[in-house]
Amino acid sequence: DFGVTTRNEAGEPVAYALYRLADTKIVRHMKIKGDFNPFDPAQAAYGEQLRMQRMSKDVWGYQRSKLWDAQEGKCALCNHPIDDHDACDDHHIVYREHGGSDALSNRVLLHRVCHQRVHTLGLEVAKPVPARKGL
């Protein structure tokens, strides 16, 4: 392995190694059924299964999928469905600069527009309480 040792700002030695392409993880893409239509309500369950599998691949996606499940796929502000995970934001209820944590209990998913409204208008968002099943 090729590497170098240098010092950081505190004067402590730090070792850096050259990245090897062989260390790159190979990620196989998931096949999707050829007749899958994301706009067909009859295939919504399959689409949801694909979305959850994709989101669970990394830590950030896994956490967002947990928030999405806890909120039953709805925005915490407007209560409308969040259809596109890329068009939603992860909002901290108690801002990090005010001592809030990155714990799931302090975060909610909001539509991007709703997130902008929260910050622009100074709105407060509460963690939604999931409906009890079987009642």
Coordinates of C-alpha atoms in Angstrom, one line a residue, residues 34-83:
G34 CA -40.7 -5.0 -17.3
D35 CA -44.4 -4.2 -17.1
F36 CA -44.1 -2.2 -13.8
N37 CA -45.9 1.2 -14.0
P38 CA -45.3 3.5 -11.1
F39 CA -48.5 5.4 -11.8
D40 CA -50.7 2.3 -11.7
P41 CA -52.5 2.0 -8.3
A42 CA -52.7 -1.8 -8.7
Q43 CA -48.9 -1.9 -8.6
A44 CA -48.4 0.5 -5.7
A45 CA -47.3 -2.3 -3.3
Y46 CA -44.6 -3.4 -5.7
G47 CA -43.4 0.2 -6.1
E48 CA -43.3 0.7 -2.4
Q49 CA -41.3 -2.5 -2.0
L50 CA -38.7 -1.2 -4.5
R51 CA -38.6 2.2 -2.9
M52 CA -38.0 0.7 0.6
Q53 CA -35.3 -1.6 -0.7
R54 CA -33.5 1.3 -2.3
M55 CA -33.8 3.5 0.7
S56 CA -32.5 0.8 3.1
K57 CA -29.1 0.5 1.3
D58 CA -27.4 3.3 3.2
V59 CA -27.7 4.7 6.7
W60 CA -29.3 8.0 5.7
G61 CA -31.8 6.2 3.5
Y62 CA -32.5 3.7 6.2
Q63 CA -33.3 6.5 8.7
R64 CA -35.5 8.3 6.2
S65 CA -37.4 5.1 5.5
K66 CA -38.0 4.7 9.3
L67 CA -39.3 8.3 9.4
W68 CA -41.5 7.7 6.3
D69 CA -43.0 4.6 7.9
A70 CA -43.6 6.3 11.3
Q71 CA -45.4 9.1 9.5
E72 CA -47.3 6.7 7.3
G73 CA -45.9 8.3 4.2
K74 CA -47.4 11.7 5.0
C75 CA -45.9 15.2 5.5
A76 CA -45.7 16.2 9.2
L77 CA -47.0 19.7 8.3
C78 CA -49.7 19.4 5.7
N79 CA -50.5 15.7 6.2
H80 CA -50.6 15.0 2.5
P81 CA -48.7 12.0 1.0
I82 CA -45.0 12.2 0.3
D83 CA -44.7 10.4 -3.0

